[in-house]
Amino acid sequence: MRKRFIAGAVCPACQAKDTLALWRENNVDVVECVTCGHQMREADKQVRDKVRDSEQVIGVFTPD
């Protein structure tokens, strides 16, 4: 797993600059702040609008 840093990016949680690392895990892009540990995942964005407030999503099935 090779991690790459995102130049000039600011962490939305701690506001630290140049601390976000990006890698791919199970075909999902993961961004993590190396300072505070805040994580963002690409899959989160894809399903955010389709999830109701009282439900939790474990995964999204996409048939080939």
XYZ file of C-alpha atoms in Angstrom:
64
model
C 0.000 0.000 0.000
C 1.701 3.142 -1.232
C 0.571 6.408 0.354
C 0.908 9.764 -1.398
C 0.637 13.196 0.174
C -1.683 15.824 -1.285
C 0.274 19.066 -1.635
C -1.441 22.155 -0.263
C -4.450 20.259 1.118
C -5.916 21.293 4.476
C -7.449 18.809 6.911
C -11.148 19.621 7.496
C -10.906 18.447 11.120
C -7.704 20.035 12.498
C -6.947 22.591 9.734
C -3.327 21.342 9.378
C -1.829 21.973 5.948
C 0.122 19.365 3.912
C -0.786 16.479 6.235
C -3.273 14.526 4.074
C -2.126 11.138 2.764
C -4.016 9.338 -0.039
C -4.093 5.627 -0.851
C -6.398 3.041 -2.415
C -7.925 0.265 -0.287
C -10.285 -2.326 -1.848
C -10.903 -0.004 -4.830
C -11.884 2.841 -2.484
C -9.825 6.031 -2.226
C -8.881 6.784 1.390
C -7.562 10.142 2.611
C -6.166 10.393 6.146
C -4.647 13.255 8.106
C -1.350 12.087 9.596
C -1.673 14.703 12.357
C -5.131 14.004 13.807
C -6.130 10.715 12.106
C -9.293 12.084 10.449
C -10.290 9.835 7.510
C -12.423 10.343 4.422
C -13.380 7.608 1.971
C -14.621 7.889 -1.604
C -17.397 5.342 -0.939
C -18.764 7.649 1.757
C -19.470 10.331 -0.837
C -21.181 7.906 -3.228
C -23.788 6.726 -0.722
C -24.213 9.758 1.529
C -27.273 11.110 -0.311
C -28.984 7.698 -0.469
C -28.816 6.904 3.249
C -31.686 7.900 5.516
C -30.818 9.440 8.904
C -31.899 6.398 10.911
C -29.960 3.835 8.847
C -26.366 2.694 8.573
C -24.738 1.435 5.378
C -22.274 -1.435 5.553
C -21.492 -1.470 1.829
C -22.889 -0.857 -1.631
C -23.281 -3.760 -4.064
C -22.527 -2.876 -7.678
C -23.116 -5.778 -10.095
C -20.677 -6.064 -12.989
